[in-house]
Amino acid sequence: MAAKPGIPKGTRDFSPVEMAKRNYIFNTIRDVYHLYGFQQIETPSMEMLSTLMGKYGEEGDKLLFKIQNSGDYFSGITDEELLSRNAAKLASKFCEKGLRYDLTVPFARYVAMHRDEITFPFKRYQIQPVWRADRPQKGRYREFYQCDADVVGSDSLLNEVELMQIVDTVFTRFGIRVCIKINNRKILTGIAEIIGEADKIVDITVAIDKLDKIGLENVNKELAEKGISDEAIAKLQPIILLSGTNAEKLATLKTVLSGSETGLKGVEESEFILNTLQTMGLKNEIELDLTLARGLNYYTGAIFEVKALDVQIGSITGGGRYDNLTGVFGMAGVSGVGISFGADRIFDVLNQLELYPKEAVNGTQLLFINFGEKEAAFSMGILAKARAAGIRAEIFPDAAKMKKQMSYANVKNIPFVAIVGENEMNEGKAMLKNMESGEQQMVTAEELIGVLTK
């Protein structure tokens, strides 16, 4: 007997019901992006490794899925190199391409390549899968979708404000209660300066970004392992554990960071974003969180992360400003800011909280029972009218036993069944059965449409 097939760890199949749920997520996010004037693009699943490498920090580079070159990829490699078993070095010779790790770096590449065709500021959104060679766990997959929106070619902090409004609107539509956390890389740079470890900014941010996952003690241990002095770690404690209202935190930071021009600039930017959003009447909580660091090296200003309040799961949306990103593709001076919704985690949250609207996951609304050739031909006429009226309808393709056809309707959660026999044909009508209540009524095509579209 043939072995049962499988799929790679960290990937999933999706059933028709699951796809209906996923499309509800994508369509909701897409609709909100359109409300704010964003336009859709797509980029290839694979990019040149030269485009991807070095953009995500050392940890991110390790998580890139590399694609083996086609043809004779051994040509040009010496026996000595092969025998060295140096995986990283050999991979650089075997692989020129990789699967995209996120949508932001490919977007930056797109902007640099198509700069002459783009009108700035350019507001784009993108809903596509990405891949990471990560260790699969709850809420973390190797293949997953991101739903990104970015604005490039504008320094205005109104872009950050609008992106936070988008986040608030999307999660309000989903019915998910969230906390929107914001911080600023300039504040983190200022903190590194005042504790005397300015050159260790990346190590500091990567470590404190893990505070929620590994706890303060392990963060401090990691900082020490990176060569940060005990004195600097001690100075860091009251800053990363700062509490109070957003206004109180900002007031404290103005004092603490008074010796850092960069740090104060970050405080000023955060204050503008928070104060402006306060007048917008957001439905969800927004919090200045100094432990939010987001490990990606390309963020340079505001950074965002969204946590669901009623489910234990990691970040379900994130993003930030990345002033320097297109510079690596030869296009300096283009500022960008973006967010990314984690569709797969949102899928899990909506499942756990049972928040899908009934109409979003129901497929077929009406099934015509098939009693034979003449009955099917008559049913097809009504079926065509129903579909023209926007009703999702189908006919059972075979003249099978009634029990089998009704079972099909039950399994697919089809709410209405149309039964057409000799009596119904003689009257030019169909018997419409409500599968939930069991009620039956004889109806014309027009009356049937009226019931289904009510």
mmCIF file of N, CA, C and O in Angstrom, residues 232-288:
data_model
loop_
_atom_site.group_PDB
_atom_site.id
_atom_site.type_symbol
_atom_site.label_atom_id
_atom_site.label_comp_id
_atom_site.label_asym_id
_atom_site.label_seq_id
_atom_site.Cartn_x
_atom_site.Cartn_y
_atom_site.Cartn_z
ATOM 1 N N ALA A 232 24.974 49.603 32.827
ATOM 2 C CA ALA A 232 24.029 49.988 31.772
ATOM 3 C C ALA A 232 22.724 49.207 31.907
ATOM 4 O O ALA A 232 21.638 49.767 31.744
ATOM 5 N N ILE A 233 22.835 47.904 32.226
ATOM 6 C CA ILE A 233 21.633 47.064 32.407
ATOM 7 C C ILE A 233 20.805 47.592 33.578
ATOM 8 O O ILE A 233 19.567 47.660 33.501
ATOM 9 N N ALA A 234 21.473 47.993 34.657
ATOM 10 C CA ALA A 234 20.775 48.546 35.830
ATOM 11 C C ALA A 234 20.040 49.832 35.461
ATOM 12 O O ALA A 234 18.897 50.048 35.866
ATOM 13 N N LYS A 235 20.672 50.684 34.662
ATOM 14 C CA LYS A 235 20.044 51.951 34.240
ATOM 15 C C LYS A 235 18.824 51.695 33.346
ATOM 16 O O LYS A 235 17.906 52.499 33.291
ATOM 17 N N LEU A 236 18.870 50.558 32.648
ATOM 18 C CA LEU A 236 17.807 50.226 31.698
ATOM 19 C C LEU A 236 16.513 49.787 32.388
ATOM 20 O O LEU A 236 15.420 49.992 31.853
ATOM 21 N N GLN A 237 16.623 49.200 33.586
ATOM 22 C CA GLN A 237 15.466 48.580 34.245
ATOM 23 C C GLN A 237 14.272 49.526 34.424
ATOM 24 O O GLN A 237 13.167 49.212 33.973
ATOM 25 N N PRO A 238 14.444 50.685 35.088
ATOM 26 C CA PRO A 238 13.268 51.547 35.309
ATOM 27 C C PRO A 238 12.675 52.092 34.008
ATOM 28 O O PRO A 238 11.499 52.435 33.956
ATOM 29 N N ILE A 239 13.489 52.146 32.947
ATOM 30 C CA ILE A 239 13.001 52.685 31.672
ATOM 31 C C ILE A 239 12.090 51.666 30.990
ATOM 32 O O ILE A 239 10.968 51.981 30.593
ATOM 33 N N ILE A 240 12.572 50.416 30.891
ATOM 34 C CA ILE A 240 11.749 49.429 30.167
ATOM 35 C C ILE A 240 10.531 48.982 30.986
ATOM 36 O O ILE A 240 9.586 48.440 30.431
ATOM 37 N N LEU A 241 10.549 49.222 32.301
ATOM 38 C CA LEU A 241 9.402 48.855 33.141
ATOM 39 C C LEU A 241 8.543 50.068 33.494
ATOM 40 O O LEU A 241 7.727 50.021 34.410
ATOM 41 N N LEU A 242 8.716 51.166 32.762
ATOM 42 C CA LEU A 242 7.980 52.407 33.001
ATOM 43 C C LEU A 242 6.472 52.167 32.904
ATOM 44 O O LEU A 242 6.010 51.496 31.995
ATOM 45 N N SER A 243 5.708 52.706 33.878
ATOM 46 C CA SER A 243 4.254 52.511 33.863
ATOM 47 C C SER A 243 3.545 53.858 33.954
ATOM 48 O O SER A 243 4.188 54.908 34.037
ATOM 49 N N GLY A 244 2.206 53.827 33.956
ATOM 50 C CA GLY A 244 1.418 55.057 34.006
ATOM 51 C C GLY A 244 0.675 55.279 32.701
ATOM 52 O O GLY A 244 0.709 54.441 31.797
ATOM 53 N N THR A 245 -0.001 56.419 32.592
ATOM 54 C CA THR A 245 -0.717 56.753 31.357
ATOM 55 C C THR A 245 0.294 57.114 30.271
ATOM 56 O O THR A 245 1.473 57.356 30.560
ATOM 57 N N ASN A 246 -0.185 57.182 29.032
ATOM 58 C CA ASN A 246 0.703 57.586 27.931
ATOM 59 C C ASN A 246 1.305 58.961 28.194
ATOM 60 O O ASN A 246 2.495 59.185 27.962
ATOM 61 N N ALA A 247 0.487 59.903 28.687
ATOM 62 C CA ALA A 247 0.964 61.265 28.959
ATOM 63 C C ALA A 247 2.034 61.252 30.051
ATOM 64 O O ALA A 247 3.048 61.965 29.950
ATOM 65 N N GLU A 248 1.843 60.427 31.093
ATOM 66 C CA GLU A 248 2.825 60.338 32.188
ATOM 67 C C GLU A 248 4.144 59.735 31.692
ATOM 68 O O GLU A 248 5.226 60.192 32.054
ATOM 69 N N LYS A 249 4.037 58.710 30.853
ATOM 70 C CA LYS A 249 5.256 58.088 30.303
ATOM 71 C C LYS A 249 6.035 59.094 29.449
ATOM 72 O O LYS A 249 7.257 59.182 29.542
ATOM 73 N N LEU A 250 5.307 59.841 28.609
ATOM 74 C CA LEU A 250 5.963 60.837 27.750
ATOM 75 C C LEU A 250 6.644 61.914 28.589
ATOM 76 O O LEU A 250 7.763 62.335 28.276
ATOM 77 N N ALA A 251 5.970 62.359 29.664
ATOM 78 C CA ALA A 251 6.553 63.389 30.538
ATOM 79 C C ALA A 251 7.837 62.885 31.189
ATOM 80 O O ALA A 251 8.852 63.604 31.253
ATOM 81 N N THR A 252 7.822 61.636 31.644
ATOM 82 C CA THR A 252 9.025 61.039 32.259
ATOM 83 C C THR A 252 10.146 60.939 31.237
ATOM 84 O O THR A 252 11.301 61.249 31.528
ATOM 85 N N LEU A 253 9.807 60.487 30.020
ATOM 86 C CA LEU A 253 10.818 60.315 28.979
ATOM 87 C C LEU A 253 11.467 61.639 28.587
ATOM 88 O O LEU A 253 12.668 61.685 28.288
ATOM 89 N N LYS A 254 10.692 62.722 28.601
ATOM 90 C CA LYS A 254 11.267 64.040 28.273
ATOM 91 C C LYS A 254 12.387 64.401 29.252
ATOM 92 O O LYS A 254 13.394 64.993 28.864
ATOM 93 N N THR A 255 12.203 64.009 30.511
ATOM 94 C CA THR A 255 13.229 64.269 31.532
ATOM 95 C C THR A 255 14.405 63.303 31.373
ATOM 96 O O THR A 255 15.559 63.711 31.309
ATOM 97 N N VAL A 256 14.068 62.001 31.285
ATOM 98 C CA VAL A 256 15.106 60.957 31.206
ATOM 99 C C VAL A 256 15.990 61.141 29.978
ATOM 100 O O VAL A 256 17.211 60.942 30.024
ATOM 101 N N LEU A 257 15.379 61.524 28.844
ATOM 102 C CA LEU A 257 16.115 61.615 27.577
ATOM 103 C C LEU A 257 16.544 63.047 27.230
ATOM 104 O O LEU A 257 16.884 63.331 26.082
ATOM 105 N N SER A 258 16.550 63.919 28.227
ATOM 106 C CA SER A 258 16.886 65.333 27.966
ATOM 107 C C SER A 258 18.282 65.504 27.368
ATOM 108 O O SER A 258 18.551 66.475 26.674
ATOM 109 N N GLY A 259 19.163 64.524 27.599
ATOM 110 C CA GLY A 259 20.517 64.606 27.061
ATOM 111 C C GLY A 259 20.670 63.979 25.687
ATOM 112 O O GLY A 259 21.779 63.910 25.143
ATOM 113 N N SER A 260 19.581 63.500 25.107
ATOM 114 C CA SER A 260 19.659 62.840 23.791
ATOM 115 C C SER A 260 18.722 63.525 22.810
ATOM 116 O O SER A 260 17.490 63.447 22.928
ATOM 117 N N GLU A 261 19.293 64.182 21.811
ATOM 118 C CA GLU A 261 18.492 64.869 20.789
ATOM 119 C C GLU A 261 17.619 63.870 20.019
ATOM 120 O O GLU A 261 16.453 64.123 19.746
ATOM 121 N N THR A 262 18.227 62.728 19.692
ATOM 122 C CA THR A 262 17.489 61.693 18.954
ATOM 123 C C THR A 262 16.323 61.176 19.784
ATOM 124 O O THR A 262 15.199 61.033 19.289
ATOM 125 N N GLY A 263 16.587 60.888 21.051
ATOM 126 C CA GLY A 263 15.551 60.381 21.948
ATOM 127 C C GLY A 263 14.388 61.348 22.076
ATOM 128 O O GLY A 263 13.216 60.941 22.020
ATOM 129 N N LEU A 264 14.670 62.632 22.221
ATOM 130 C CA LEU A 264 13.626 63.644 22.356
ATOM 131 C C LEU A 264 12.789 63.770 21.077
ATOM 132 O O LEU A 264 11.586 64.022 21.130
ATOM 133 N N LYS A 265 13.448 63.586 19.925
ATOM 134 C CA LYS A 265 12.726 63.605 18.644
ATOM 135 C C LYS A 265 11.709 62.462 18.603
ATOM 136 O O LYS A 265 10.570 62.627 18.153
ATOM 137 N N GLY A 266 12.114 61.301 19.111
ATOM 138 C CA GLY A 266 11.211 60.146 19.181
ATOM 139 C C GLY A 266 10.031 60.402 20.099
ATOM 140 O O GLY A 266 8.897 60.007 19.797
ATOM 141 N N VAL A 267 10.283 61.077 21.220
ATOM 142 C CA VAL A 267 9.209 61.427 22.161
ATOM 143 C C VAL A 267 8.227 62.379 21.488
ATOM 144 O O VAL A 267 7.006 62.220 21.579
ATOM 145 N N GLU A 268 8.763 63.370 20.767
ATOM 146 C CA GLU A 268 7.935 64.363 20.069
ATOM 147 C C GLU A 268 7.031 63.699 19.026
ATOM 148 O O GLU A 268 5.838 64.004 18.917
ATOM 149 N N GLU A 269 7.609 62.768 18.251
ATOM 150 C CA GLU A 269 6.828 62.062 17.233
ATOM 151 C C GLU A 269 5.712 61.234 17.869
ATOM 152 O O GLU A 269 4.563 61.235 17.406
ATOM 153 N N SER A 270 6.055 60.520 18.951
ATOM 154 C CA SER A 270 5.071 59.673 19.638
ATOM 155 C C SER A 270 3.949 60.517 20.219
ATOM 156 O O SER A 270 2.770 60.133 20.176
ATOM 157 N N GLU A 271 4.308 61.670 20.762
ATOM 158 C CA GLU A 271 3.323 62.570 21.357
ATOM 159 C C GLU A 271 2.332 63.057 20.299
ATOM 160 O O GLU A 271 1.119 63.089 20.529
ATOM 161 N N PHE A 272 2.845 63.415 19.118
ATOM 162 C CA PHE A 272 1.963 63.874 18.031
ATOM 163 C C PHE A 272 0.983 62.771 17.635
ATOM 164 O O PHE A 272 -0.226 63.013 17.489
ATOM 165 N N ILE A 273 1.490 61.548 17.441
ATOM 166 C CA ILE A 273 0.640 60.429 17.011
ATOM 167 C C ILE A 273 -0.443 60.152 18.052
ATOM 168 O O ILE A 273 -1.631 60.054 17.729
ATOM 169 N N LEU A 274 -0.031 60.060 19.321
ATOM 170 C CA LEU A 274 -0.980 59.733 20.393
ATOM 171 C C LEU A 274 -2.013 60.838 20.595
ATOM 172 O O LEU A 274 -3.200 60.571 20.755
ATOM 173 N N ASN A 275 -1.562 62.097 20.581
ATOM 174 C CA ASN A 275 -2.488 63.216 20.786
ATOM 175 C C ASN A 275 -3.492 63.331 19.645
ATOM 176 O O ASN A 275 -4.665 63.623 19.859
ATOM 177 N N THR A 276 -3.016 63.116 18.403
ATOM 178 C CA THR A 276 -3.922 63.200 17.248
ATOM 179 C C THR A 276 -4.956 62.078 17.301
ATOM 180 O O THR A 276 -6.147 62.306 17.060
ATOM 181 N N LEU A 277 -4.502 60.864 17.640
ATOM 182 C CA LEU A 277 -5.424 59.722 17.709
ATOM 183 C C LEU A 277 -6.457 59.901 18.809
ATOM 184 O O LEU A 277 -7.586 59.406 18.702
ATOM 185 N N GLN A 278 -6.077 60.623 19.873
ATOM 186 C CA GLN A 278 -6.998 60.850 20.996
ATOM 187 C C GLN A 278 -8.245 61.614 20.531
ATOM 188 O O GLN A 278 -9.332 61.445 21.065
ATOM 189 N N THR A 279 -8.078 62.447 19.512
ATOM 190 C CA THR A 279 -9.212 63.242 19.001
ATOM 191 C C THR A 279 -10.050 62.451 17.991
ATOM 192 O O THR A 279 -11.089 62.926 17.556
ATOM 193 N N MET A 280 -9.569 61.250 17.590
ATOM 194 C CA MET A 280 -10.236 60.473 16.536
ATOM 195 C C MET A 280 -11.261 59.482 17.077
ATOM 196 O O MET A 280 -11.952 58.818 16.310
ATOM 197 N N GLY A 281 -11.324 59.334 18.400
ATOM 198 C CA GLY A 281 -12.303 58.424 18.994
ATOM 199 C C GLY A 281 -12.096 56.973 18.631
ATOM 200 O O GLY A 281 -13.023 56.284 18.187
ATOM 201 N N LEU A 282 -10.871 56.463 18.804
ATOM 202 C CA LEU A 282 -10.595 55.048 18.524
ATOM 203 C C LEU A 282 -11.438 54.153 19.429
ATOM 204 O O LEU A 282 -11.691 54.486 20.585
ATOM 205 N N LYS A 283 -11.828 53.003 18.890
ATOM 206 C CA LYS A 283 -12.623 52.055 19.681
ATOM 207 C C LYS A 283 -11.734 51.176 20.559
ATOM 208 O O LYS A 283 -12.195 50.579 21.520
ATOM 209 N N ASN A 284 -10.448 51.061 20.209
ATOM 210 C CA ASN A 284 -9.527 50.191 20.948
ATOM 211 C C ASN A 284 -8.476 50.994 21.697
ATOM 212 O O ASN A 284 -8.175 52.133 21.341
ATOM 213 N N GLU A 285 -7.920 50.353 22.725
ATOM 214 C CA GLU A 285 -6.905 50.990 23.565
ATOM 215 C C GLU A 285 -5.602 51.164 22.769
ATOM 216 O O GLU A 285 -5.224 50.295 21.984
ATOM 217 N N ILE A 286 -4.915 52.302 22.992
ATOM 218 C CA ILE A 286 -3.589 52.505 22.396
ATOM 219 C C ILE A 286 -2.622 52.839 23.514
ATOM 220 O O ILE A 286 -2.923 53.641 24.396
ATOM 221 N N GLU A 287 -1.467 52.173 23.525
ATOM 222 C CA GLU A 287 -0.540 52.272 24.660
ATOM 223 C C GLU A 287 0.894 52.502 24.180
ATOM 224 O O GLU A 287 1.367 51.817 23.264
ATOM 225 N N LEU A 288 1.570 53.451 24.799
ATOM 226 C CA LEU A 288 3.009 53.641 24.569
ATOM 227 C C LEU A 288 3.734 52.586 25.382
ATOM 228 O O LEU A 288 3.623 52.546 26.603
#
